[in-house]
Coordinates of C-alpha atoms in Angstrom, one line a residue:
X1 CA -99.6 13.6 -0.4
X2 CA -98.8 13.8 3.6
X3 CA -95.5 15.7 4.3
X4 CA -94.8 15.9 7.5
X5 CA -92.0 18.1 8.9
X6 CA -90.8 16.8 12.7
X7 CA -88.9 19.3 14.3
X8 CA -87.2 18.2 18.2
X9 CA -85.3 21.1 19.9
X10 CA -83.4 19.9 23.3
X11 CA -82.5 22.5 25.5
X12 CA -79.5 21.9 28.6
X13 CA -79.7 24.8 30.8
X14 CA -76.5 23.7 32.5
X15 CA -75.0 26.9 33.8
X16 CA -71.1 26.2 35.1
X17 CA -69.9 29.4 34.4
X18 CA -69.6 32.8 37.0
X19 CA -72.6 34.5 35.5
X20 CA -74.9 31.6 36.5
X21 CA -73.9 31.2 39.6
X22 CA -77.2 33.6 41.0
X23 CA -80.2 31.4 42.3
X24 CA -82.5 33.1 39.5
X25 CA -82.2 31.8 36.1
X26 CA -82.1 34.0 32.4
X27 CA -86.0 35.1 31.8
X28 CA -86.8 32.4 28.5
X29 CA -87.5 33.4 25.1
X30 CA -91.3 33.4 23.9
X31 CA -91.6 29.5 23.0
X32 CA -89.3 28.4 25.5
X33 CA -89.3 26.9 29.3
X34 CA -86.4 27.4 31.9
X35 CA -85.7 25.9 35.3
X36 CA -84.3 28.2 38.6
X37 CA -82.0 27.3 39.9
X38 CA -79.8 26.1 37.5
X39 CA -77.1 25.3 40.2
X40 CA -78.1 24.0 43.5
X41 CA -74.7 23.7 45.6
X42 CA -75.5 22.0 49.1
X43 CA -73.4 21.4 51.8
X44 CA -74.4 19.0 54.5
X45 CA -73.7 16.5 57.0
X46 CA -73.7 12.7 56.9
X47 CA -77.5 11.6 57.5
X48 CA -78.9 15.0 57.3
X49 CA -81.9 16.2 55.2
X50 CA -82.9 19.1 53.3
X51 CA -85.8 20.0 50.9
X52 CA -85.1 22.6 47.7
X53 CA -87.5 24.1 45.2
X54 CA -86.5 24.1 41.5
X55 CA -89.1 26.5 39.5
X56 CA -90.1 26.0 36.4
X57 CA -91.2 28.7 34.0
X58 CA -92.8 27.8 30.5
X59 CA -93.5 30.4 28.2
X60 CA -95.2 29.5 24.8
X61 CA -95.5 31.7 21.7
X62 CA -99.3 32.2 20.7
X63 CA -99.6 29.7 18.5
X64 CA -98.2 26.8 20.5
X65 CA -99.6 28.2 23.5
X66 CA -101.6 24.8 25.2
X67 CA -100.6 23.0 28.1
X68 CA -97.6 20.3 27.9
X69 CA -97.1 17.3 29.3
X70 CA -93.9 17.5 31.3
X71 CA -91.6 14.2 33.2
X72 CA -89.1 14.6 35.6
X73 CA -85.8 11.6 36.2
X74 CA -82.3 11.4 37.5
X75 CA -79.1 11.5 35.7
X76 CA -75.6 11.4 36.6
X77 CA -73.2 13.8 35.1
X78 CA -69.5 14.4 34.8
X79 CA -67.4 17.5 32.5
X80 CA -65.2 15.3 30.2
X81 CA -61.7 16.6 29.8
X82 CA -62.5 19.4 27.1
X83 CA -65.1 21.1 29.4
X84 CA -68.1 19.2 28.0
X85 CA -71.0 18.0 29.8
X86 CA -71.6 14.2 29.8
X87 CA -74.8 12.7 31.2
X88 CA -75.1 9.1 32.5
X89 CA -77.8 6.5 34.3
X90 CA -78.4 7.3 37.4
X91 CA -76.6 5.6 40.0
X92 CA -73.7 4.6 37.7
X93 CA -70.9 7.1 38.4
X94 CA -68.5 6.4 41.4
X95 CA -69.5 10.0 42.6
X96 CA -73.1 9.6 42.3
X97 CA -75.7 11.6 44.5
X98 CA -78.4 10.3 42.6
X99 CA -79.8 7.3 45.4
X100 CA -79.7 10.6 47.6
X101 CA -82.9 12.8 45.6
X102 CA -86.4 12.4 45.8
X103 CA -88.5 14.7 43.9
X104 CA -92.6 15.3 43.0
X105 CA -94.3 15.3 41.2
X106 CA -92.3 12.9 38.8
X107 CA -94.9 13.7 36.0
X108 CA -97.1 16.6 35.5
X109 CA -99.3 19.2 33.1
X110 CA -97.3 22.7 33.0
X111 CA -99.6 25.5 31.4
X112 CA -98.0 28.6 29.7
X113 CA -97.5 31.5 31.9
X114 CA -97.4 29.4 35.5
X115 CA -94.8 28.9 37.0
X116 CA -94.3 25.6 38.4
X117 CA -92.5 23.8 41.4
X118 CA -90.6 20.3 41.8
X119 CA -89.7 19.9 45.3
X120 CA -86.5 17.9 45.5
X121 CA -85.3 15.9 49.1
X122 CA -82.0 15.5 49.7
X123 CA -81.1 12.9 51.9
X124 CA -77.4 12.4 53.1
X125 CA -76.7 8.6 54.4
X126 CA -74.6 8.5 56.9
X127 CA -71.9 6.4 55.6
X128 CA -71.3 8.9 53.0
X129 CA -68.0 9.6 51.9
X130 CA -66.3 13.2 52.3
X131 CA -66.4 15.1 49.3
X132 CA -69.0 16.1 46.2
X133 CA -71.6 14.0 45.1
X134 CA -73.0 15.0 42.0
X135 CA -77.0 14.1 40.2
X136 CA -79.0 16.5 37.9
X137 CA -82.6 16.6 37.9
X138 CA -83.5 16.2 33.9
X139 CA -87.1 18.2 32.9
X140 CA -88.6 16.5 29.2
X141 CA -91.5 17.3 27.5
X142 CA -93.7 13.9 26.9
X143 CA -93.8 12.4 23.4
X144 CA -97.3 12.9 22.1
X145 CA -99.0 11.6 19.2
X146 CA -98.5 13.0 15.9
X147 CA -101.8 13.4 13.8
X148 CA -101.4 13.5 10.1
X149 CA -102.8 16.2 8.2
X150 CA -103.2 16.5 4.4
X151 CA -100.7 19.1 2.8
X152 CA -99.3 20.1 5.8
X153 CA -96.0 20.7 8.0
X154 CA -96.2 19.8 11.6
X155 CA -93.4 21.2 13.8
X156 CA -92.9 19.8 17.3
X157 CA -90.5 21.5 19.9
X158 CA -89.8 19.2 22.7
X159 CA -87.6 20.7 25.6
X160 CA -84.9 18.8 27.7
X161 CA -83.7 20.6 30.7
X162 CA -81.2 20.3 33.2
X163 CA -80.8 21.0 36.9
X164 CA -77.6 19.8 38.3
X165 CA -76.5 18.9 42.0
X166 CA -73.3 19.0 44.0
X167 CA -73.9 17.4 47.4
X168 CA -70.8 18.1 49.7
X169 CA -70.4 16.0 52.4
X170 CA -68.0 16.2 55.5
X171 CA -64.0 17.6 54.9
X172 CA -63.8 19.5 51.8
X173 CA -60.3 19.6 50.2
X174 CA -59.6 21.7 46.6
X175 CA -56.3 21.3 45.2
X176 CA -55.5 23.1 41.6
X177 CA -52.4 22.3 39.6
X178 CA -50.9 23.2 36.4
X179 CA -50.1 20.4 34.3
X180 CA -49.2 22.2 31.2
X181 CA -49.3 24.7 28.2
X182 CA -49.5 24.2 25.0
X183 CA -50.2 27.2 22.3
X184 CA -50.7 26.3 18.5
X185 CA -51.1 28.8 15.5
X186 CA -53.8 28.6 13.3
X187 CA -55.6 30.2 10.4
X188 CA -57.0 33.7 11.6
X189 CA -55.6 33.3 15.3
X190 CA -54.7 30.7 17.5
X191 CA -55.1 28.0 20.2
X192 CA -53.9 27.9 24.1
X193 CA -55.1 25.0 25.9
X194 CA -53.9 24.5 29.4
X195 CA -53.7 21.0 31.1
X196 CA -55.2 21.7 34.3
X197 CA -55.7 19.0 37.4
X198 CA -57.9 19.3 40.7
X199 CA -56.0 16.7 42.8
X200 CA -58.9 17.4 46.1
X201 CA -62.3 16.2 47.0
X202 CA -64.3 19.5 45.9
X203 CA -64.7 21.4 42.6
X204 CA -62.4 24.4 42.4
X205 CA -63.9 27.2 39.9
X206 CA -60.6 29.3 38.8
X207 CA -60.1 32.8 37.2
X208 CA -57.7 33.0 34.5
X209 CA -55.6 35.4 32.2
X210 CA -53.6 35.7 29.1
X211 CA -50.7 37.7 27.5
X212 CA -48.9 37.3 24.4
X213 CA -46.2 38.7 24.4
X214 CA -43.9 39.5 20.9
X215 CA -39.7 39.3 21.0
X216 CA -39.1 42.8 22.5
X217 CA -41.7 41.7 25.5
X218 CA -44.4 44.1 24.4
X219 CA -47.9 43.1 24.7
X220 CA -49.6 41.5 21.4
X221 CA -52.9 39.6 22.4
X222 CA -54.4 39.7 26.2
X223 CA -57.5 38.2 27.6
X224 CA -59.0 39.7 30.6
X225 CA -59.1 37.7 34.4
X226 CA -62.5 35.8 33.9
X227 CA -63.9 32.6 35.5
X228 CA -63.0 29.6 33.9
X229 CA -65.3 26.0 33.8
X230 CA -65.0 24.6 36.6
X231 CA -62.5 21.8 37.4
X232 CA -64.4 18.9 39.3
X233 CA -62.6 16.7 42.1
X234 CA -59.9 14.7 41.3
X235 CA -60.2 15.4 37.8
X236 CA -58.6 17.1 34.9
X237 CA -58.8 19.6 31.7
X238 CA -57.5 20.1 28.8
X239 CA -59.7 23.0 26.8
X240 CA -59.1 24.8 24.0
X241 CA -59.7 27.9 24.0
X242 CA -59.6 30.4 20.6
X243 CA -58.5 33.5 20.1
X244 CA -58.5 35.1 17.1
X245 CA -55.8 37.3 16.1
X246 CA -53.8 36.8 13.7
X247 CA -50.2 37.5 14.2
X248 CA -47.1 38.4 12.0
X249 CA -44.8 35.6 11.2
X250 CA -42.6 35.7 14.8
X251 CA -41.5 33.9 18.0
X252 CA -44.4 35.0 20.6
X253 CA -44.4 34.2 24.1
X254 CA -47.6 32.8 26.1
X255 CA -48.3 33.9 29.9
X256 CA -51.5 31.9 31.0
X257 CA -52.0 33.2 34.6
X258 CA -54.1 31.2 36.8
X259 CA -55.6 31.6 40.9
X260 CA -57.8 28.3 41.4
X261 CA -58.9 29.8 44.4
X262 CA -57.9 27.0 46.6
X263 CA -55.8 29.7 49.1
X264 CA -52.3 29.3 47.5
X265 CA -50.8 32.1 45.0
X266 CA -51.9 32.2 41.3
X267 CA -49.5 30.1 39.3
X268 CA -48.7 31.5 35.7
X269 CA -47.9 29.3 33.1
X270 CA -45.0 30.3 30.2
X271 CA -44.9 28.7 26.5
X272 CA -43.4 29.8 23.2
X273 CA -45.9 30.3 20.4
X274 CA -44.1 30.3 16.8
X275 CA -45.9 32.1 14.0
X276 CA -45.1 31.2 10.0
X277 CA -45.5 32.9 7.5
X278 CA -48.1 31.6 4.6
X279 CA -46.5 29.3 2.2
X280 CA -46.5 31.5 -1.3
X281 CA -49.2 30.3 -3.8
X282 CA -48.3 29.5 -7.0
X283 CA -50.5 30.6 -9.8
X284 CA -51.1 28.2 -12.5
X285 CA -51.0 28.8 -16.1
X286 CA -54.3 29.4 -17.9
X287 CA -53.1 27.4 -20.9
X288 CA -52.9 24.0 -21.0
X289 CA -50.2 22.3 -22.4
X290 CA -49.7 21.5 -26.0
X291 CA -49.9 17.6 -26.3
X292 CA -46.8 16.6 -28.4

């Protein structure tokens, strides 16, 4: 009897955050491939032209250790309004830099321990509009056949990675804003999640803090100054973010200090967070009920 056993990993190796904003990606796990950069972040003129490398490093373990079949395309992409990455069809967004990229080879054989290079164009038309333009350069493995084997498992590992693109054209404006602050207990912790807005043409990458403070104003719950995802232009967030503590049963009062690093002051945000205590359980009798 055949049983066959089909196994598809994707990797994104979309790095937003502060600690991948170096040109040199994370070394990859034995049986895995990476691309560097992860980030290319361009800023040029209306009809000019650059060229960019984007490495990419394949390591296999030894027993999947054979050349793969690799094909490179174009995607838009966007962060939805909980920090998650969406991709789209090229050429579909509003913001789109994907008309802009040409890139070779567009298909390849990538052998285990080479490193190997995608050379990407970038070419600005010169109508283009001030502002970012955004396109990612997606890396796949190629299908390939399976062959059927009696009374055996066959596990394929098929990699998807991403390199993404902001073009930024002409006048570059960021403009951060706090929308609001919300701050929800939960079991083991709780929730803050602050409503954040980028009302200019640019993304804006912010560092943020928290304090919880209890009724006599002493410190409860902090989180350190840290990079936040970024907010993209003229775009907003709403992201939860977790903490967990739990807390006494109490009135606690939220702090969420923000700079977006747009040149104004940091703004900090104030909301109340209640605590309440458990409802009491109830134990129920081990007997039933005599029927009458």
């Amino acid at each position: 009897m055949n049983r066959l056993l089909s196994v598809f990993i994707f990797f994104f190796t979309l790095s937003l955050s502060a600690a991948a904003q170096t040109q040199a990606s994370n070394s990859p796990t034995p049986g895995g491939m990476s691309l560097a950069p992860a980030r290319f972040e361009l800023e040029m003129k209306p009809g000019s032209e650059t060229t960019v490398v984007v490495n990419l490093d394949y390591k296999a373990a030894d027993n999947l250790a054979k050349p793969v079949r690799i094909v490179a395309s174009l995607n838009d992409w966007t962060l939805n309004k909980d920090g998650r990455v969406e991709y789209f069809p090229a050429n579909t967004r509003p913001d789109s830099a994907s008309s802009w990229l040409l890139y070779t080879p567009g298909e390849t054989t990538v052998a285990p321990g080479v490193q190997h290079q995608i050379r990407v164009t970038v070419s600005v038309p010169l109508n283009a509009t001030p502002g970012d333009h955004l396109a990612a350069l997606i890396i796949e493995q190629r299908p390939e056949t399976l062959k059927f084997a009696e009374n055996s498992r066959q596990v394929i590992v098929r990699y998807r990675l991403a390199s993404v693109f902001y073009i930024k054209v002409g006048s570059l404006t960021r403009q951060g804003d706090f929308g609001d602050l919300l701050a929800e207990a939960g079991d083991g912790g709780f929730t803050i999640t602050p409503m954040l807005k980028n009302g200019g043409n640019s993304v804006i990458r912010p560092t943020a803090s928290i304090a919880v403070l209890d009724a006599d104003g002493k410190p409860v719950a902090e989180v350190a100054e840290a990079e936040t995802l970024p907010i993209l232009a003229n775009s907003e967030t709403a992201r939860p973010l977790r903490i967990d503590k739990e807390l006494a049963a109490g009135k606690y009062t939220v702090k969420y200090r923000i700079d977006f690093q747009d040149g104004r002051p940091a703004i900090v945000g104030v909301t109340d967070l209640v605590v309440t205590a458990p409802a009491p359980k109830i134990a129920s009798s081990a007997t039933p009920p005599k029927k009458p």
